[in-house]
XYZ file of C-alpha atoms in Angstrom:
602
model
C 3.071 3.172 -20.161
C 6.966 3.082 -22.520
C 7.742 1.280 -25.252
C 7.888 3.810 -27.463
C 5.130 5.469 -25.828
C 3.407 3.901 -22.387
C 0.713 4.676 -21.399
C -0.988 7.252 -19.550
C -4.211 6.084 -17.635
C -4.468 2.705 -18.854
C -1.107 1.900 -18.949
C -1.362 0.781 -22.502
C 1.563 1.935 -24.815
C 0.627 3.808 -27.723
C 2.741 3.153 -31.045
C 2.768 6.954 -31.437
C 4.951 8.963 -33.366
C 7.071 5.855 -35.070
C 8.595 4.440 -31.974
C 6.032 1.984 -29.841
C 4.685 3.798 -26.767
C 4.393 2.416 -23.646
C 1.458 2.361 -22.566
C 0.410 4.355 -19.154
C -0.867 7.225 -21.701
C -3.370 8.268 -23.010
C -4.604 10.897 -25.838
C -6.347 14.257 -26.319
C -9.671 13.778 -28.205
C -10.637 16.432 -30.261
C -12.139 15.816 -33.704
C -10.338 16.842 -36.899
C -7.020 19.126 -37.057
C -5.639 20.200 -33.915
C -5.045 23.449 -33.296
C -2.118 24.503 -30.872
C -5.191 25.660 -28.908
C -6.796 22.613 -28.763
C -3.611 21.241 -28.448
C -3.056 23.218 -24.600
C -6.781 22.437 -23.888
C -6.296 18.771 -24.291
C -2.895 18.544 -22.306
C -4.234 20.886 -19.328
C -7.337 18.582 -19.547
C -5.400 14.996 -19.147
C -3.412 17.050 -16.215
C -6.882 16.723 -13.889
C -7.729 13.365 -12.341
C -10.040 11.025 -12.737
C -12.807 10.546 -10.272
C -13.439 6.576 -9.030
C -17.176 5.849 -9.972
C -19.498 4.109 -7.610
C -21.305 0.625 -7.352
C -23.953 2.063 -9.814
C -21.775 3.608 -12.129
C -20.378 -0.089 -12.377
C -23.295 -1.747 -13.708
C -23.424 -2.987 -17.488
C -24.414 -2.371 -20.142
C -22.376 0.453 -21.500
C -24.398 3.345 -22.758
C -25.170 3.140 -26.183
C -23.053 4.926 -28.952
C -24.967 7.434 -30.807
C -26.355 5.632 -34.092
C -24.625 2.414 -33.368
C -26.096 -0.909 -34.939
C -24.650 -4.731 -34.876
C -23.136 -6.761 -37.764
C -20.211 -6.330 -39.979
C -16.788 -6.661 -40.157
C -14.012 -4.815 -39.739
C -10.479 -4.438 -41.132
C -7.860 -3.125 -38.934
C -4.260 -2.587 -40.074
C -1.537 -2.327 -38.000
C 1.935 -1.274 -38.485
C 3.350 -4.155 -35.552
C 2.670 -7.511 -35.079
C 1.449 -7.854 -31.208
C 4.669 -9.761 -29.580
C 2.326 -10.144 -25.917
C -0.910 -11.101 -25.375
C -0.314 -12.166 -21.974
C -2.239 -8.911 -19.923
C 1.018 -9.444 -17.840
C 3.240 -8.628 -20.350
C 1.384 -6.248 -21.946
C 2.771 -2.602 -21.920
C 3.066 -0.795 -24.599
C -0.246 1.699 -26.677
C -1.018 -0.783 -29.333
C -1.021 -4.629 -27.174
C -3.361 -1.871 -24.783
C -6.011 -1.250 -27.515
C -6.008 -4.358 -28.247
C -6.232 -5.431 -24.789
C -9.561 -3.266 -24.755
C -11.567 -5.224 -26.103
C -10.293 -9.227 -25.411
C -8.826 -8.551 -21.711
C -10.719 -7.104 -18.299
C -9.697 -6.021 -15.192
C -11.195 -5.870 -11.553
C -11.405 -1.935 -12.783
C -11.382 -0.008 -15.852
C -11.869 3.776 -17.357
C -15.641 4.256 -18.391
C -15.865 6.591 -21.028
C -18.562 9.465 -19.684
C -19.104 11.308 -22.972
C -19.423 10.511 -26.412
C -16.046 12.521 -27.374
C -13.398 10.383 -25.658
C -12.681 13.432 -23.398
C -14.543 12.259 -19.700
C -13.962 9.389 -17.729
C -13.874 7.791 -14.435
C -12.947 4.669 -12.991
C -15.856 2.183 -12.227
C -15.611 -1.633 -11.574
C -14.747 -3.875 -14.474
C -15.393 -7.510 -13.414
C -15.635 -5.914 -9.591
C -18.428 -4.600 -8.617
C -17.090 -0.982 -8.138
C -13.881 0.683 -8.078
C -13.204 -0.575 -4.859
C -13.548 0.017 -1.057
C -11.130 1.089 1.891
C -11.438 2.608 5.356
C -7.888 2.717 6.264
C -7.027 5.718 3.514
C -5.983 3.021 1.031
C -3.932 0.005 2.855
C -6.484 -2.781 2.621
C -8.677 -2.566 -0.528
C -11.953 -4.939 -0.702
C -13.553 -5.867 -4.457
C -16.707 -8.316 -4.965
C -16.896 -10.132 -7.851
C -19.842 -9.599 -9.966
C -22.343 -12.176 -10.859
C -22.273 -13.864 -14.304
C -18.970 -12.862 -15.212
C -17.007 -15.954 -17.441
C -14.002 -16.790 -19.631
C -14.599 -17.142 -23.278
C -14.826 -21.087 -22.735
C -18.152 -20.505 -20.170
C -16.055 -21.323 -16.962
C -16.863 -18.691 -14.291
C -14.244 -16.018 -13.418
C -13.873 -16.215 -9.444
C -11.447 -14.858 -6.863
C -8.851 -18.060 -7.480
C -8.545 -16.533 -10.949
C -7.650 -12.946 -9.569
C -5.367 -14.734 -6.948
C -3.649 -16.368 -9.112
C -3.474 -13.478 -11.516
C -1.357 -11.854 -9.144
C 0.836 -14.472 -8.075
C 1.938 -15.262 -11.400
C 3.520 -11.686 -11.699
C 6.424 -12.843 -9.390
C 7.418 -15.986 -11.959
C 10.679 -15.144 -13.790
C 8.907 -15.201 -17.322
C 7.136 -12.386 -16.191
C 8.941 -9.393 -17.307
C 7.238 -6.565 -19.343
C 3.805 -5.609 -17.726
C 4.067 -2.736 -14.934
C 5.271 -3.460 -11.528
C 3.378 -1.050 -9.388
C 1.355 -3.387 -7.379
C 4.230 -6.119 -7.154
C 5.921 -3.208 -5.489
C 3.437 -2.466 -3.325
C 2.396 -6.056 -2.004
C 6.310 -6.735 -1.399
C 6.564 -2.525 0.183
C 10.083 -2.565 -1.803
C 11.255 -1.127 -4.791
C 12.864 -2.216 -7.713
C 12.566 -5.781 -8.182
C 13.245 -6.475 -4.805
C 9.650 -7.398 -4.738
C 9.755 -11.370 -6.360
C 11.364 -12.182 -3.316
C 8.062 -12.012 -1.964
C 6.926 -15.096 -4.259
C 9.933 -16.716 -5.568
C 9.111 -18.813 -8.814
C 5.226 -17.177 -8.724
C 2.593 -19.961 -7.681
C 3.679 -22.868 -9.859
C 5.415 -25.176 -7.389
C 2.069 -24.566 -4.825
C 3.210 -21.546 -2.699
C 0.926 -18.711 -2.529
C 0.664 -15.163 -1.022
C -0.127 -15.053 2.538
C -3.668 -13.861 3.625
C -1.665 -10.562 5.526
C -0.900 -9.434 1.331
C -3.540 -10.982 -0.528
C -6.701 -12.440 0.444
C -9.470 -14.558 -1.080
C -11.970 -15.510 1.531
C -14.623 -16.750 -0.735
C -14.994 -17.336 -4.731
C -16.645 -13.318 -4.870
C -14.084 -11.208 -2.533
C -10.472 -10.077 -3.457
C -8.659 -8.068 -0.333
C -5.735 -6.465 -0.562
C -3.124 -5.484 2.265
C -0.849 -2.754 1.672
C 1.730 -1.823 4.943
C 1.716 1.682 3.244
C -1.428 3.624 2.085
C -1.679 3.118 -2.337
C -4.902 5.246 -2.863
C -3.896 5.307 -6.154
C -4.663 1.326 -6.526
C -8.327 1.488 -8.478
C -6.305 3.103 -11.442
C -3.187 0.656 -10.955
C -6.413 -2.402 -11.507
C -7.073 -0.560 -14.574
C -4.047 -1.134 -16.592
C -3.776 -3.771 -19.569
C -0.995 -5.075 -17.390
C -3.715 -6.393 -14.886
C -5.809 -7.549 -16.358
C -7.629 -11.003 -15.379
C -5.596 -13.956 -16.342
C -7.152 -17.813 -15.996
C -6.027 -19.854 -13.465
C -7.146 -22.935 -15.061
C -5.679 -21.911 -18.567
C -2.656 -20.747 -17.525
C -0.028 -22.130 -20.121
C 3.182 -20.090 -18.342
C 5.184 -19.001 -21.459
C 2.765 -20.196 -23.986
C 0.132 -18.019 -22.569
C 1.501 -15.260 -24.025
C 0.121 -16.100 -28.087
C -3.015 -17.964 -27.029
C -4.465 -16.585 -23.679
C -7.858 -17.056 -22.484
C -10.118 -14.040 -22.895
C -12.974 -12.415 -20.563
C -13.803 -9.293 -22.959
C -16.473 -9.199 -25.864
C -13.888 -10.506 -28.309
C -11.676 -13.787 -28.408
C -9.354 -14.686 -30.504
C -10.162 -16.923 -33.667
C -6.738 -16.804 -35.086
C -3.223 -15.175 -34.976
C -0.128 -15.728 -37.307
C 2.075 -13.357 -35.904
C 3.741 -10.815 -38.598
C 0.739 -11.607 -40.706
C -2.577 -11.598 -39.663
C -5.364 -11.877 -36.204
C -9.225 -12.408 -36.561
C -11.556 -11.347 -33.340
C -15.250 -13.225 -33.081
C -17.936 -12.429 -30.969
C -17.056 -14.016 -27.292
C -20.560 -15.473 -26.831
C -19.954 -16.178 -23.337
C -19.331 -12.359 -22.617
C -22.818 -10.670 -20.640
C -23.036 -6.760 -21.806
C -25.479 -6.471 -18.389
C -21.922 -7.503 -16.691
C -19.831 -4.842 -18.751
C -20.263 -0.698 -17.999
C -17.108 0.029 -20.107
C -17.247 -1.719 -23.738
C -19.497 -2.773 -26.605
C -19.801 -5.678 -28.810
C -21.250 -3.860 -32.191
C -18.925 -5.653 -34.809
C -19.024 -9.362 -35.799
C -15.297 -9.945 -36.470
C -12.101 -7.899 -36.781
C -9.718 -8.568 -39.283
C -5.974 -7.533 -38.021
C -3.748 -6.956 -41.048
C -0.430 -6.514 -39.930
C 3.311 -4.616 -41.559
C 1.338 -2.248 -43.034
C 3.626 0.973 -42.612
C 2.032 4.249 -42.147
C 1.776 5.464 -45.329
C 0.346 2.186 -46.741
C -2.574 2.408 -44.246
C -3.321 6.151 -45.093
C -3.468 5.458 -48.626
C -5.918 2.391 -48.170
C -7.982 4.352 -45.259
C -7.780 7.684 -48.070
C -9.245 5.238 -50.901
C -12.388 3.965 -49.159
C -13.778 2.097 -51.805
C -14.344 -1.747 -50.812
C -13.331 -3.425 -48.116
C -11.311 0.130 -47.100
C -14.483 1.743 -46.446
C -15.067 -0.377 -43.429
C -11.102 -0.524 -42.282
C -9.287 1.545 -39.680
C -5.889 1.252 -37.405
C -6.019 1.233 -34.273
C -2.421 2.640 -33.625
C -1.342 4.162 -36.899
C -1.229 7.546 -37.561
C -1.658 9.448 -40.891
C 1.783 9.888 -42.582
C 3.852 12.656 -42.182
C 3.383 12.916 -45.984
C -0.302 13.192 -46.130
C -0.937 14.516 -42.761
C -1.375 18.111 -44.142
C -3.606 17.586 -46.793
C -6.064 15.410 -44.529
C -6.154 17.662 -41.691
C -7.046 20.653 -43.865
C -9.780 18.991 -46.244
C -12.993 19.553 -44.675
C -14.391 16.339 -46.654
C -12.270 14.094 -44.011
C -13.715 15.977 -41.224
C -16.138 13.188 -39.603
C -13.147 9.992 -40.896
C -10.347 11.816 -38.654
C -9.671 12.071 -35.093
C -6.691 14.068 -33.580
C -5.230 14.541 -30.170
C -2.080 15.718 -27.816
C -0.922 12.355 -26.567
C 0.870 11.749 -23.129
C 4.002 10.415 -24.844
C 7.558 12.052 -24.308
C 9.990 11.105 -26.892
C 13.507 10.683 -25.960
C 16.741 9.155 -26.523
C 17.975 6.724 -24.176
C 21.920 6.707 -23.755
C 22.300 3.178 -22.804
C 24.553 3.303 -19.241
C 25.295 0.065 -19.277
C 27.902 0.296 -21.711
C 31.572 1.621 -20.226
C 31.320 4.281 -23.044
C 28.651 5.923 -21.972
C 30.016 6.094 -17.859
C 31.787 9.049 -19.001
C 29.496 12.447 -18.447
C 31.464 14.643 -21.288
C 30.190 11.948 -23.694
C 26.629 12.246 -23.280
C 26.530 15.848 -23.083
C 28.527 16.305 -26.278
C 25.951 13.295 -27.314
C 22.873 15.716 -25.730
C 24.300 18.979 -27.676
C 24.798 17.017 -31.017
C 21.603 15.298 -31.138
C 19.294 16.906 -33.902
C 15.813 16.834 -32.889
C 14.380 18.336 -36.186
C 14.709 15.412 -38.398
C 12.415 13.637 -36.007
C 9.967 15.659 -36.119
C 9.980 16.044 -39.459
C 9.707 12.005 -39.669
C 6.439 11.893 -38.074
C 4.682 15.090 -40.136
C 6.753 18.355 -38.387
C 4.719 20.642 -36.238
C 1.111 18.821 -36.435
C 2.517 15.624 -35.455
C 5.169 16.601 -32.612
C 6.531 19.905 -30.426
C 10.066 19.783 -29.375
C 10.393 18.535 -26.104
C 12.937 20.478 -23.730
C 12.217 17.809 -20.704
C 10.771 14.343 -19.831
C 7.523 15.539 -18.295
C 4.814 16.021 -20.953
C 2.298 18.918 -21.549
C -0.250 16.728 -20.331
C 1.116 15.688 -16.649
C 0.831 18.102 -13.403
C 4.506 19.484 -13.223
C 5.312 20.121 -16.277
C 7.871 22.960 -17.106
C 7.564 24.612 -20.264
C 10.556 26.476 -19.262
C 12.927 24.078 -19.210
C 15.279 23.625 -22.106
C 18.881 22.472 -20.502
C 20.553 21.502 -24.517
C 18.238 24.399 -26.044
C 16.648 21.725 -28.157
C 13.714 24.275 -28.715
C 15.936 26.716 -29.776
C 18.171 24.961 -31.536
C 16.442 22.033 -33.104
C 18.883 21.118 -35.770
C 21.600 20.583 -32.385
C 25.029 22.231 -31.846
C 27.488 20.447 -33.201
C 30.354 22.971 -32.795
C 29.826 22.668 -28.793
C 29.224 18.993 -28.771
C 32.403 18.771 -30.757
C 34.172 20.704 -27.831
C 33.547 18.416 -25.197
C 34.336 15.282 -27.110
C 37.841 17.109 -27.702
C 37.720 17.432 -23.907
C 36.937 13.852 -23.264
C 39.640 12.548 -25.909
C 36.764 10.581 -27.562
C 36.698 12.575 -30.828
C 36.211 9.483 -33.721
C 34.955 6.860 -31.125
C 32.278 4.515 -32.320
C 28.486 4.941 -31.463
C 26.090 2.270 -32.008
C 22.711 3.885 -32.573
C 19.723 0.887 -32.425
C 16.747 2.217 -34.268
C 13.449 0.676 -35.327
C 12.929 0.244 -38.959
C 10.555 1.474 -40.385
C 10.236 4.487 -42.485
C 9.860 6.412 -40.073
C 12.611 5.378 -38.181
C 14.571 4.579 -40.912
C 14.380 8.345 -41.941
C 14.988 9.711 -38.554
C 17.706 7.835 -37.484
C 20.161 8.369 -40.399
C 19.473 12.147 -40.146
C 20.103 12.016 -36.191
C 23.271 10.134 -36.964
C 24.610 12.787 -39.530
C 23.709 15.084 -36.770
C 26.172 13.486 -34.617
C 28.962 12.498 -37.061
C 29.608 16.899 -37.348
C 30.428 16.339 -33.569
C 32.992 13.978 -34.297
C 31.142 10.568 -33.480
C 31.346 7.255 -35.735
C 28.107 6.498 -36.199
C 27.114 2.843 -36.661
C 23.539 2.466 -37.388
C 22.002 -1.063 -36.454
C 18.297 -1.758 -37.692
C 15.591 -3.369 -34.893
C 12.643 -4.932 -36.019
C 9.317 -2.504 -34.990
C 7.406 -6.092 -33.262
C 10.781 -6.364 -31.613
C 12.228 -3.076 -30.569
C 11.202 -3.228 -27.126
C 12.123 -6.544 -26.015
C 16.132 -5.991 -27.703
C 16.386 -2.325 -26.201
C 14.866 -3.508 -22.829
C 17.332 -6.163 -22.313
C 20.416 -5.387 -19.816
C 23.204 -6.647 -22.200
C 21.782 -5.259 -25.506
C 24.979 -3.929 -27.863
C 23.412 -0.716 -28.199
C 24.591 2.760 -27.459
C 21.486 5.118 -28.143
C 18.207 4.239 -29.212
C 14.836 6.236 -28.992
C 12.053 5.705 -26.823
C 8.700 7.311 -25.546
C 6.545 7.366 -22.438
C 3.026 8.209 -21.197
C 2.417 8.234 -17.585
C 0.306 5.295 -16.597
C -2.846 7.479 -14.759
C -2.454 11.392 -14.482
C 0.586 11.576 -12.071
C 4.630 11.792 -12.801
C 4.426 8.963 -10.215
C 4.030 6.670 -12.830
C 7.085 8.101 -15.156
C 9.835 8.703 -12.661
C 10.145 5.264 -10.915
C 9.908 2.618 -13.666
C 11.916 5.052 -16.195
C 14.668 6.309 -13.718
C 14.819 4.088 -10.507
C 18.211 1.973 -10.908
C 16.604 -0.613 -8.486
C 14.135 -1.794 -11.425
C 16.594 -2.344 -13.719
C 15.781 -6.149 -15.350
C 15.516 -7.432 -18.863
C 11.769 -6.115 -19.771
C 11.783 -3.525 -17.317
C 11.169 0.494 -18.636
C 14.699 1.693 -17.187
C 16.032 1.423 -20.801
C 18.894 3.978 -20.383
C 20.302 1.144 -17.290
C 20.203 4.972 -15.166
C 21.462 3.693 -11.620
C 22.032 7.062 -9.577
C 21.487 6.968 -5.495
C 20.310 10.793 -5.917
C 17.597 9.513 -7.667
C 16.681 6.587 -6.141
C 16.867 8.129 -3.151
C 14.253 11.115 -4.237
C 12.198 8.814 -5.756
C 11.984 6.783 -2.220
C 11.228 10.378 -0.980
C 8.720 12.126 -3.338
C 6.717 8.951 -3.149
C 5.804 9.504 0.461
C 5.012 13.169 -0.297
C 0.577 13.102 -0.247
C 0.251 16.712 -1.373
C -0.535 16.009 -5.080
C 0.445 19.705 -6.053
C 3.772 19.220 -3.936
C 4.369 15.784 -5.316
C 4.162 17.294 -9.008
C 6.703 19.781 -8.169
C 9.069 17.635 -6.799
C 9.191 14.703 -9.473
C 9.638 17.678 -11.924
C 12.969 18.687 -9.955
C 13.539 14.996 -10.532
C 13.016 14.321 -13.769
C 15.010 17.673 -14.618
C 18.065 16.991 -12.503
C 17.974 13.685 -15.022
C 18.132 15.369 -17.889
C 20.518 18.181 -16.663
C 23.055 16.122 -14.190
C 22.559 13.133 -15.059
C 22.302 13.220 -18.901
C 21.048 9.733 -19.628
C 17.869 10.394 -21.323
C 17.563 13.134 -24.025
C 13.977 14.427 -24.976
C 12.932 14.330 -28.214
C 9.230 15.259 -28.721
C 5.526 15.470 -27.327
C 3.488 13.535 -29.151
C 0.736 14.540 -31.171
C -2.096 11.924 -33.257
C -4.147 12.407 -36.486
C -5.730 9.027 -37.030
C -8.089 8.293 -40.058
C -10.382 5.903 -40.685
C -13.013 3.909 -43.538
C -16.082 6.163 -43.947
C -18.324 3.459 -43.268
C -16.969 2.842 -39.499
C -18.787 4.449 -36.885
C -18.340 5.419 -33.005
C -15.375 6.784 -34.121
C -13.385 8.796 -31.290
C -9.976 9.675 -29.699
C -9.746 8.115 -26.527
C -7.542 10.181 -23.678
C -7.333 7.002 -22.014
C -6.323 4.639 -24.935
C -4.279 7.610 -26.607
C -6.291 6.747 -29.983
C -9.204 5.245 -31.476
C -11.256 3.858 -29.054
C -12.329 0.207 -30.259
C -14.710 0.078 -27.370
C -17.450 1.720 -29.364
C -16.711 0.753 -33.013
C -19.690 -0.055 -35.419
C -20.353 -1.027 -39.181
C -22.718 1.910 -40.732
């Protein structure tokens, strides 16, 4: 999942590490401080796949959290506003934990132990995780019984129809784009040719794509095998959307919701209250729980504001947590080594790769000597430091994290992990070469602290080089939708990415493949090369997991080298905190954070 950080398994984006995380990650769970042990055990961990759960895994309710009771409320602050609430357009770590608990899907990750460490993926609103005999071109999922929307209305097959349909409309732009892809067999956005204009003027998909032969059975026809479709159904981004409720555009800040929560009221930038949905059946649901009353969403509260409330717990802050926030860098220290926060903190090695995104579009940037006096210059330490130095973030020497098959700790092309602070002296060489030494370089960055802090360090880094660095502020409930438009009047600006299940399949083509380049769309460097959209085309065929790992890593690391368009940063790291009278507290792999699946009011 990228904006900022996508995410892994769930394709949620995680707001990790100061810049928003797509979503297609997901999190390490241990409790407390992280060791750099822990730390390899969690990433080797999220490397192994998750198993698809039968019909009887499938079957509500959820098992029970460990001392759990009903009743309360409770106070979550948030850093971001949520710009989408639209399950289409949602994809990005903090619009996915949200999406948790208002949104389902015909599938979704069931947490199998009480840590956040074990899941598998069981049927959501489907009965199970779905059925093929043709090694994954036709796919067949049953509705269960008793499932409804928030206003009573029963969820049927229309519903997921039209779900899917609506993903080819134009207004349609930020969610994931896998199973577009895959319905259409074409990359990029090729694929809305399929449906021009989505369902609104009364065409449809045809029966050979996308059948619905009675109000309980979904089918879908693939021309290719996609075994990897029951965690595609899992994302935020696919979530169920009502076909009867369907505002287009206006959709997106009041949709209708199937989960155990629906929302009450939302002032965007301000504030977002969650009641009970009384029309959601737990017997229905194997994934979530419906402990609290209400949840209060408070949002611009910056990192260190929520640490300090969450670090007071007296009051209301007892019974308040973040869903997305991480402690400060400037209290992370002190709460990972008091032993009195022990059972209020969660930790884990997130999915996300940092990395900054040299925007291609602009004629600037065409020339190679540029970004690689741009790659050498960069200084990755004050980023780091931003987000709370070691504890918080590693230096990242390529774009395939610690927690993905493939990854090469080896690899280190700008010898970023030797040379953190960035060589100046070299990058100034090539600029000389290019006959760019002085030219201007617009740097977008998001502001907040955090970003704030980073980015005028960064662009010191790059003014010894010989760059004129102009720094231009983006608002944080913003920063994705400006970076991710084509004509944006940016040069550089930082991003981060979690894979969207355990595979680099799901960070190669929507970061690097030129073909999916759109306003929305995760391609935020504008990278267009025919090498590698032509190995993408390739390595997707390849079935051999082990092989396919191997080769997206030669992928991803001829981008970096050759290509120089995207410069990593950082793997991500989490400490979250929360009110000592919250329970079910865990890290979530899958989320990449708290889970609010399992929250409770001691």
């Amino acid at each position: 999942m990228g904006k900022g950080g996508r995410h892994t398994y769930a394709a949620i984006s995680v707001l990790a590490a100061g810049a928003l995380a797509l979503t297609g990650c997901s999190s390490g769970g241990s409790k407390g401080g992280a060791s750099n042990e822990k730390d390899t055990e969690n990433a080797k961990r999220q490397q192994s796949s998750i198993e698809f759960g039968k019909a009887q895994d499938s079957v509500g309710p959820a098992p029970e959290v460990p001392g759990a009771k009903a009743g309360g409320t409770v106070t979550v602050l948030q850093r971001d506003t949520y710009a989408h609430l639209d399950p289409a357009q949602i994809y990005v770590s903090d619009e996915g934990s949200l999406s948790s608990i208002i949104h389902r899907g015909l599938t979704g990750y069931k947490a199998t132990s009480d840590d956040g460490a074990k899941h598998e993926v069981v049927g959501d609103l489907a009965t199970d995780s779905g059925t093929t005999t043709d090694g994954g071109k036709t796919w067949t999922y049953k509705l269960k019984d008793g499932i409804k929307w928030a206003d009573g209305t029963p969820i049927t097959s229309a519903d997921v129809r039209h779900t899917f349909e609506r993903l080819f409309a134009p207004f349609i732009s930020n969610g994931p784009t896998y199973i577009q892809q895959w319905m259409a067999n074409t990359p990029g956005t090729e694929y809305r040719g399929l449906l021009k204009g989505g369902p609104y003027g009364g065409k449809h998909l045809p029966d050979t794509v996308l059948a619905t032969p009675d109000d309980k059975t979904i089918v879908f026809k693939f021309q290719e095998p996609k075994p990897d479709l029951p965690y595609a159904l899992a994302m935020a981004g696919y979530s169920v959307v009502s076909q009867k409720k369907d505002t287009k555009e206006k959709y997106d800040k009041a949709p209708m919701t199937a989960g155990p929560y629906k929302i009450a009221d939302f002032k965007s930038g301000k504030s977002m209250t969650l009641v009970k949905n009384t029309n959601w059946d737990p017997k229905t649901d194997p994934i979530r729980h419906q402990y609290v009353d209400q949840f209060n969403f408070l949002f611009n509260k910056q990192y260190e504001d929520s640490t300090k409330t969450l670090l007071d717990d007296s009051g209301v802050n007892a019974t308040s947590i973040s869903f997305n926030n991480q402690v400060d860098a400037g209290n992370l220290s002190k709460v990972l080594a008091d032993p009195k926060l022990k059972s209020r903190v969660v930790s884990g090695y997130q999915p996300y790769v940092g990395q900054m995104d040299i925007n291609m579009s602009q004629p600037e940037m065409k020339d190679k000597k540029v970004r690689e006096a741009i790659a050498y210059a960069l200084p990755i330490t004050p980023f780091v430091r931003a987000y709370g130095g070691a504890q918080a973030m590693e230096v990242a020497g390529g774009l395939i994290s610690p927690t993905v098959s493939g990854y090469n700790p080896n690899f280190d092309p700008f010898g970023k992990k030797k040379k953190p602070a960035g060589d100046p002296v070299k990058a100034k060489a090539l600029l000389k070469e290019a006959g760019k030494v002085g030219m201007k370089l617009t740097f977008g960055y998001i502001n907040t602290p955090e970003g704030q802090q980073y980015s005028t360090a960064m662009a010191a880094g790059l003014q010894k080089a010989g760059f004129n660095v102009q720094r231009q502020e983006i608002p944080a409930e913003t920063y994705y939708d400006q970076i991710g438009k084509v004509k944006n009047n940016f040069d550089i600006y930082h991003t981060a990415w979690g894979a969207d299940w355990p595979s680099a399949s799901t960070v190669v083509p929507p970061l690097y493949d030129g073909r999916v380049i759109q306003d929305g769309a995760a391609n935020y460097a504008h990278i267009n090369d025919q090498k590698v959209n032509a190995d993408i085309d390739r390595v997707n065929k390849i079935t051999d997991p082990v092989k396919a790992a191997e080769e997206w890593n030669k992928v991803s690391e001829y981008i970096v080298k050759d290509v120089v368009s995207n410069i990593p940063t950082g793997y991500y790291k989490q400490t979250q905190i929360a009110g000592s009278k919250v329970g079910g507290l865990v890290y979530d792999d899958v989320l990449g954070g708290v889970d609010p699946r399992r929250l409770f009011v001691k």
